Amino acid sequence: MKTTSSFSFKRLAVAAALALALPLGAAAFDGSPGPGGCGGMGGGPGFGHPGMGMGGMGMGMGGGGWSHQGLQRLNLTEAQRDRVFDITHTNAPVMRDNMKAMQKARADLQALVMSPDYSDAKVKELADAVAAASSKMALDRIKMERQVYDVLTPDQRQKLAEMKNECQERQPKRGDGPRRKAGKVPPRSGA
């Protein structure tokens, strides 16, 4: 009986990993831009995954998401696309675990606000847990992005750098939002 249960759990775990990894790999080549039309590596086109700070899984390289629009624009070979898929597939469970740890740490910290066990020491402990989870997520994300970057040829890396610069030039500067453009906020001094 245990063998059947164990076998079913393994099948479920593999199916769950594939369910997460396949959309990530497919997203790598969907051509959709990340937030603001730019995603990935430091806010430029390339890698990034929405929801995770990678330019996009909220996860993006540099704050976006796997905005693989940039990778698509680099005209990857089939072998490169396969390698990128392998990288994202292999890293998907780690990235998912990181996201779950971050969500739990944030929820625990938020729950402390109304807890009868509130103390500054407990806040510090939970805030440190949030910081540790965030740090691990960023480290693992950057490692994954570097693995993808290593797949690129020198010409593709140069093109990616150019695309990143173009994207950064198009991004609005902090404080240059719609209210300033509409004249509802006074001009900044020295601007």
PDB file of C-alpha atoms in Angstrom:
ATOM      1  CA  MET A   1       0.000   0.000   0.000  1.00  0.00           C
ATOM      2  CA  LYS A   2       2.826   2.365   0.852  1.00  0.00           C
ATOM      3  CA  THR A   3       4.441   1.668  -2.502  1.00  0.00           C
ATOM      4  CA  THR A   4       1.309   2.677  -4.384  1.00  0.00           C
ATOM      5  CA  SER A   5       0.935   5.824  -2.304  1.00  0.00           C
ATOM      6  CA  SER A   6       4.618   6.651  -2.702  1.00  0.00           C
ATOM      7  CA  PHE A   7       4.437   5.996  -6.426  1.00  0.00           C
ATOM      8  CA  SER A   8       1.393   8.253  -6.789  1.00  0.00           C
ATOM      9  CA  PHE A   9       3.117  11.016  -4.858  1.00  0.00           C
ATOM     10  CA  LYS A  10       6.164  10.800  -7.122  1.00  0.00           C
ATOM     11  CA  ARG A  11       3.972  10.986 -10.201  1.00  0.00           C
ATOM     12  CA  LEU A  12       2.125  13.948  -8.741  1.00  0.00           C
ATOM     13  CA  ALA A  13       5.410  15.726  -7.924  1.00  0.00           C
ATOM     14  CA  VAL A  14       6.731  15.178 -11.454  1.00  0.00           C
ATOM     15  CA  ALA A  15       3.450  16.380 -12.962  1.00  0.00           C
ATOM     16  CA  ALA A  16       3.500  19.478 -10.756  1.00  0.00           C
ATOM     17  CA  ALA A  17       7.090  20.264 -11.747  1.00  0.00           C
ATOM     18  CA  LEU A  18       6.231  19.878 -15.425  1.00  0.00           C
ATOM     19  CA  ALA A  19       3.099  21.987 -15.008  1.00  0.00           C
ATOM     20  CA  LEU A  20       5.284  24.806 -13.708  1.00  0.00           C
ATOM     21  CA  ALA A  21       8.258  24.303 -16.007  1.00  0.00           C
ATOM     22  CA  LEU A  22       6.460  23.937 -19.319  1.00  0.00           C
ATOM     23  CA  PRO A  23       4.709  27.310 -19.232  1.00  0.00           C
ATOM     24  CA  LEU A  24       7.995  28.942 -18.242  1.00  0.00           C
ATOM     25  CA  GLY A  25       9.780  27.367 -21.163  1.00  0.00           C
ATOM     26  CA  ALA A  26       6.977  28.247 -23.544  1.00  0.00           C
ATOM     27  CA  ALA A  27       6.888  31.794 -22.223  1.00  0.00           C
ATOM     28  CA  ALA A  28      10.523  32.084 -23.162  1.00  0.00           C
ATOM     29  CA  PHE A  29       9.513  32.292 -26.783  1.00  0.00           C
ATOM     30  CA  ASP A  30       6.078  33.891 -26.755  1.00  0.00           C
ATOM     31  CA  GLY A  31       7.332  37.289 -27.895  1.00  0.00           C
ATOM     32  CA  SER A  32       5.344  39.224 -25.317  1.00  0.00           C
ATOM     33  CA  PRO A  33       7.070  42.145 -23.684  1.00  0.00           C
ATOM     34  CA  GLY A  34       7.595  42.402 -19.970  1.00  0.00           C
ATOM     35  CA  PRO A  35       6.300  45.329 -17.929  1.00  0.00           C
ATOM     36  CA  GLY A  36       6.726  48.564 -19.833  1.00  0.00           C
ATOM     37  CA  GLY A  37       7.736  46.607 -22.898  1.00  0.00           C
ATOM     38  CA  CYS A  38      11.031  45.720 -21.263  1.00  0.00           C
ATOM     39  CA  GLY A  39      11.824  42.812 -19.069  1.00  0.00           C
ATOM     40  CA  GLY A  40      14.782  41.031 -17.714  1.00  0.00           C
ATOM     41  CA  MET A  41      18.413  41.740 -17.069  1.00  0.00           C
ATOM     42  CA  GLY A  42      18.469  45.002 -15.240  1.00  0.00           C
ATOM     43  CA  GLY A  43      15.245  46.180 -16.786  1.00  0.00           C
ATOM     44  CA  GLY A  44      16.345  45.598 -20.341  1.00  0.00           C
ATOM     45  CA  PRO A  45      14.992  43.073 -22.774  1.00  0.00           C
ATOM     46  CA  GLY A  46      16.198  39.573 -22.480  1.00  0.00           C
ATOM     47  CA  PHE A  47      15.462  37.406 -19.553  1.00  0.00           C
ATOM     48  CA  GLY A  48      13.018  38.095 -16.837  1.00  0.00           C
ATOM     49  CA  HIS A  49      10.198  36.198 -15.396  1.00  0.00           C
ATOM     50  CA  PRO A  50       6.877  37.760 -14.371  1.00  0.00           C
ATOM     51  CA  GLY A  51       6.323  38.048 -10.676  1.00  0.00           C
ATOM     52  CA  MET A  52       9.821  37.274  -9.539  1.00  0.00           C
ATOM     53  CA  GLY A  53      11.739  40.389 -10.118  1.00  0.00           C
ATOM     54  CA  MET A  54      13.346  39.280 -13.332  1.00  0.00           C
ATOM     55  CA  GLY A  55      11.970  42.022 -15.312  1.00  0.00           C
ATOM     56  CA  GLY A  56       8.600  40.186 -15.356  1.00  0.00           C
ATOM     57  CA  MET A  57       7.274  35.741 -12.882  1.00  0.00           C
ATOM     58  CA  GLY A  58       6.997  39.531 -10.990  1.00  0.00           C
ATOM     59  CA  MET A  59      10.220  37.478 -11.425  1.00  0.00           C
ATOM     60  CA  GLY A  60      12.387  39.043 -13.899  1.00  0.00           C
ATOM     61  CA  MET A  61      15.904  39.658 -14.429  1.00  0.00           C
ATOM     62  CA  GLY A  62      16.216  43.080 -13.088  1.00  0.00           C
ATOM     63  CA  GLY A  63      12.609  43.331 -12.050  1.00  0.00           C
ATOM     64  CA  GLY A  64      10.589  42.200 -15.029  1.00  0.00           C
ATOM     65  CA  GLY A  65       9.732  38.648 -15.875  1.00  0.00           C
ATOM     66  CA  TRP A  66      10.868  36.001 -18.227  1.00  0.00           C
ATOM     67  CA  SER A  67      10.279  38.511 -20.923  1.00  0.00           C
ATOM     68  CA  HIS A  68      11.723  36.272 -23.494  1.00  0.00           C
ATOM     69  CA  GLN A  69      10.836  38.780 -26.136  1.00  0.00           C
ATOM     70  CA  GLY A  70      14.472  39.802 -25.976  1.00  0.00           C
ATOM     71  CA  LEU A  71      15.666  36.247 -26.428  1.00  0.00           C
ATOM     72  CA  GLN A  72      13.304  35.818 -29.343  1.00  0.00           C
ATOM     73  CA  ARG A  73      14.740  38.943 -30.949  1.00  0.00           C
ATOM     74  CA  LEU A  74      18.197  37.377 -30.661  1.00  0.00           C
ATOM     75  CA  ASN A  75      17.237  34.651 -33.161  1.00  0.00           C
ATOM     76  CA  LEU A  76      18.337  31.721 -31.025  1.00  0.00           C
ATOM     77  CA  THR A  77      19.160  28.506 -32.785  1.00  0.00           C
ATOM     78  CA  GLU A  78      17.053  25.470 -32.044  1.00  0.00           C
ATOM     79  CA  ALA A  79      19.895  24.078 -29.919  1.00  0.00           C
ATOM     80  CA  GLN A  80      20.010  27.325 -27.918  1.00  0.00           C
ATOM     81  CA  ARG A  81      16.230  27.296 -27.446  1.00  0.00           C
ATOM     82  CA  ASP A  82      16.434  23.699 -26.231  1.00  0.00           C
ATOM     83  CA  ARG A  83      19.201  24.634 -23.794  1.00  0.00           C
ATOM     84  CA  VAL A  84      17.220  27.625 -22.453  1.00  0.00           C
ATOM     85  CA  PHE A  85      14.216  25.351 -22.005  1.00  0.00           C
ATOM     86  CA  ASP A  86      16.388  22.826 -20.126  1.00  0.00           C
ATOM     87  CA  ILE A  87      17.727  25.573 -17.855  1.00  0.00           C
ATOM     88  CA  THR A  88      14.282  26.940 -17.008  1.00  0.00           C
ATOM     89  CA  HIS A  89      12.856  23.430 -16.596  1.00  0.00           C
ATOM     90  CA  THR A  90      15.658  22.396 -14.255  1.00  0.00           C
ATOM     91  CA  ASN A  91      15.379  25.558 -12.160  1.00  0.00           C
ATOM     92  CA  ALA A  92      11.572  25.736 -11.984  1.00  0.00           C
ATOM     93  CA  PRO A  93      11.200  23.706  -8.749  1.00  0.00           C
ATOM     94  CA  VAL A  94      13.848  25.823  -6.997  1.00  0.00           C
ATOM     95  CA  MET A  95      12.219  29.048  -8.165  1.00  0.00           C
ATOM     96  CA  ARG A  96       8.813  27.791  -7.026  1.00  0.00           C
ATOM     97  CA  ASP A  97      10.182  26.829  -3.610  1.00  0.00           C
ATOM     98  CA  ASN A  98      11.800  30.253  -3.318  1.00  0.00           C
ATOM     99  CA  MET A  99       8.521  31.977  -4.143  1.00  0.00           C
ATOM    100  CA  LYS A 100       6.639  29.874  -1.581  1.00  0.00           C
ATOM    101  CA  ALA A 101       9.244  30.655   1.108  1.00  0.00           C
ATOM    102  CA  MET A 102       9.007  34.372   0.331  1.00  0.00           C
ATOM    103  CA  GLN A 103       5.204  34.342   0.448  1.00  0.00           C
ATOM    104  CA  LYS A 104       5.204  32.459   3.771  1.00  0.00           C
ATOM    105  CA  ALA A 105       7.766  34.792   5.339  1.00  0.00           C
ATOM    106  CA  ARG A 106       5.765  37.855   4.261  1.00  0.00           C
ATOM    107  CA  ALA A 107       2.498  36.339   5.483  1.00  0.00           C
ATOM    108  CA  ASP A 108       4.040  35.472   8.861  1.00  0.00           C
ATOM    109  CA  LEU A 109       5.342  39.009   9.242  1.00  0.00           C
ATOM    110  CA  GLN A 110       1.992  40.519   8.292  1.00  0.00           C
ATOM    111  CA  ALA A 111       0.132  38.197  10.671  1.00  0.00           C
ATOM    112  CA  LEU A 112       2.282  39.461  13.519  1.00  0.00           C
ATOM    113  CA  VAL A 113       0.642  42.894  13.253  1.00  0.00           C
ATOM    114  CA  MET A 114      -2.555  41.633  14.914  1.00  0.00           C
ATOM    115  CA  SER A 115      -0.981  38.860  16.966  1.00  0.00           C
ATOM    116  CA  PRO A 116      -1.159  38.899  20.769  1.00  0.00           C
ATOM    117  CA  ASP A 117       2.467  37.649  20.666  1.00  0.00           C
ATOM    118  CA  TYR A 118       3.723  40.864  19.030  1.00  0.00           C
ATOM    119  CA  SER A 119       7.202  42.002  20.021  1.00  0.00           C
ATOM    120  CA  ASP A 120       9.928  44.020  18.336  1.00  0.00           C
ATOM    121  CA  ALA A 121      12.220  40.992  18.602  1.00  0.00           C
ATOM    122  CA  LYS A 122       9.673  38.820  16.773  1.00  0.00           C
ATOM    123  CA  VAL A 123       9.268  41.516  14.084  1.00  0.00           C
ATOM    124  CA  LYS A 124      13.042  41.578  13.605  1.00  0.00           C
ATOM    125  CA  GLU A 125      13.191  37.779  13.409  1.00  0.00           C
ATOM    126  CA  LEU A 126      10.440  37.618  10.785  1.00  0.00           C
ATOM    127  CA  ALA A 127      11.807  40.605   8.845  1.00  0.00           C
ATOM    128  CA  ASP A 128      15.159  38.805   8.722  1.00  0.00           C
ATOM    129  CA  ALA A 129      13.363  35.714   7.376  1.00  0.00           C
ATOM    130  CA  VAL A 130      11.781  37.847   4.618  1.00  0.00           C
ATOM    131  CA  ALA A 131      15.194  39.305   3.775  1.00  0.00           C
ATOM    132  CA  ALA A 132      16.815  35.856   3.691  1.00  0.00           C
ATOM    133  CA  ALA A 133      14.079  34.470   1.424  1.00  0.00           C
ATOM    134  CA  SER A 134      14.383  37.473  -0.879  1.00  0.00           C
ATOM    135  CA  SER A 135      18.150  37.138  -1.006  1.00  0.00           C
ATOM    136  CA  LYS A 136      17.997  33.424  -1.857  1.00  0.00           C
ATOM    137  CA  MET A 137      15.402  34.058  -4.547  1.00  0.00           C
ATOM    138  CA  ALA A 138      17.530  36.809  -6.118  1.00  0.00           C
ATOM    139  CA  LEU A 139      20.684  34.697  -5.993  1.00  0.00           C
ATOM    140  CA  ASP A 140      19.037  31.663  -7.594  1.00  0.00           C
ATOM    141  CA  ARG A 141      17.345  33.844 -10.224  1.00  0.00           C
ATOM    142  CA  ILE A 142      20.597  35.545 -11.180  1.00  0.00           C
ATOM    143  CA  LYS A 143      22.385  32.185 -11.382  1.00  0.00           C
ATOM    144  CA  MET A 144      19.679  30.939 -13.735  1.00  0.00           C
ATOM    145  CA  GLU A 145      19.846  34.092 -15.835  1.00  0.00           C
ATOM    146  CA  ARG A 146      23.617  33.726 -16.070  1.00  0.00           C
ATOM    147  CA  GLN A 147      23.201  30.140 -17.275  1.00  0.00           C
ATOM    148  CA  VAL A 148      20.943  31.437 -20.035  1.00  0.00           C
ATOM    149  CA  TYR A 149      23.366  34.274 -20.830  1.00  0.00           C
ATOM    150  CA  ASP A 150      26.185  31.726 -21.172  1.00  0.00           C
ATOM    151  CA  VAL A 151      24.199  30.031 -23.953  1.00  0.00           C
ATOM    152  CA  LEU A 152      24.402  33.180 -26.102  1.00  0.00           C
ATOM    153  CA  THR A 153      27.059  33.833 -28.732  1.00  0.00           C
ATOM    154  CA  PRO A 154      29.224  36.977 -28.459  1.00  0.00           C
ATOM    155  CA  ASP A 155      27.113  38.654 -31.174  1.00  0.00           C
ATOM    156  CA  GLN A 156      23.886  37.811 -29.329  1.00  0.00           C
ATOM    157  CA  ARG A 157      25.340  39.172 -26.087  1.00  0.00           C
ATOM    158  CA  GLN A 158      26.235  42.424 -27.834  1.00  0.00           C
ATOM    159  CA  LYS A 159      22.727  42.666 -29.309  1.00  0.00           C
ATOM    160  CA  LEU A 160      21.232  41.992 -25.864  1.00  0.00           C
ATOM    161  CA  ALA A 161      23.327  44.814 -24.359  1.00  0.00           C
ATOM    162  CA  GLU A 162      22.139  47.181 -27.096  1.00  0.00           C
ATOM    163  CA  MET A 163      18.507  46.178 -26.528  1.00  0.00           C
ATOM    164  CA  LYS A 164      18.918  46.725 -22.784  1.00  0.00           C
ATOM    165  CA  ASN A 165      20.272  50.240 -23.353  1.00  0.00           C
ATOM    166  CA  GLU A 166      17.418  51.085 -25.748  1.00  0.00           C
ATOM    167  CA  CYS A 167      14.892  49.855 -23.230  1.00  0.00           C
ATOM    168  CA  GLN A 168      16.415  51.844 -20.369  1.00  0.00           C
ATOM    169  CA  GLU A 169      16.305  54.997 -22.484  1.00  0.00           C
ATOM    170  CA  ARG A 170      12.557  54.467 -23.059  1.00  0.00           C
ATOM    171  CA  GLN A 171      11.782  53.909 -19.376  1.00  0.00           C
ATOM    172  CA  PRO A 172      10.362  56.951 -17.592  1.00  0.00           C
ATOM    173  CA  LYS A 173      12.611  58.404 -14.935  1.00  0.00           C
ATOM    174  CA  ARG A 174      11.432  58.250 -11.335  1.00  0.00           C
ATOM    175  CA  GLY A 175       9.161  61.202 -10.700  1.00  0.00           C
ATOM    176  CA  ASP A 176       8.339  61.742 -14.375  1.00  0.00           C
ATOM    177  CA  GLY A 177       4.890  60.197 -14.140  1.00  0.00           C
ATOM    178  CA  PRO A 178       1.599  61.379 -15.620  1.00  0.00           C
ATOM    179  CA  ARG A 179       0.932  63.912 -12.850  1.00  0.00           C
ATOM    180  CA  ARG A 180       4.179  65.773 -13.584  1.00  0.00           C
ATOM    181  CA  LYS A 181       3.553  65.672 -17.327  1.00  0.00           C
ATOM    182  CA  ALA A 182       0.056  67.083 -16.779  1.00  0.00           C
ATOM    183  CA  GLY A 183       1.519  69.971 -14.780  1.00  0.00           C
ATOM    184  CA  LYS A 184      -0.129  68.879 -11.513  1.00  0.00           C
ATOM    185  CA  VAL A 185       3.208  68.566  -9.767  1.00  0.00           C
ATOM    186  CA  PRO A 186       5.703  71.422  -9.716  1.00  0.00           C
ATOM    187  CA  PRO A 187       8.910  70.888 -11.684  1.00  0.00           C
ATOM    188  CA  ARG A 188      11.807  69.415  -9.788  1.00  0.00           C
ATOM    189  CA  SER A 189      14.493  71.839  -8.755  1.00  0.00           C
ATOM    190  CA  GLY A 190      17.602  71.460 -10.890  1.00  0.00           C
ATOM    191  CA  ALA A 191      15.647  69.750 -13.675  1.00  0.00           C
TER     192      ALA A 191
END
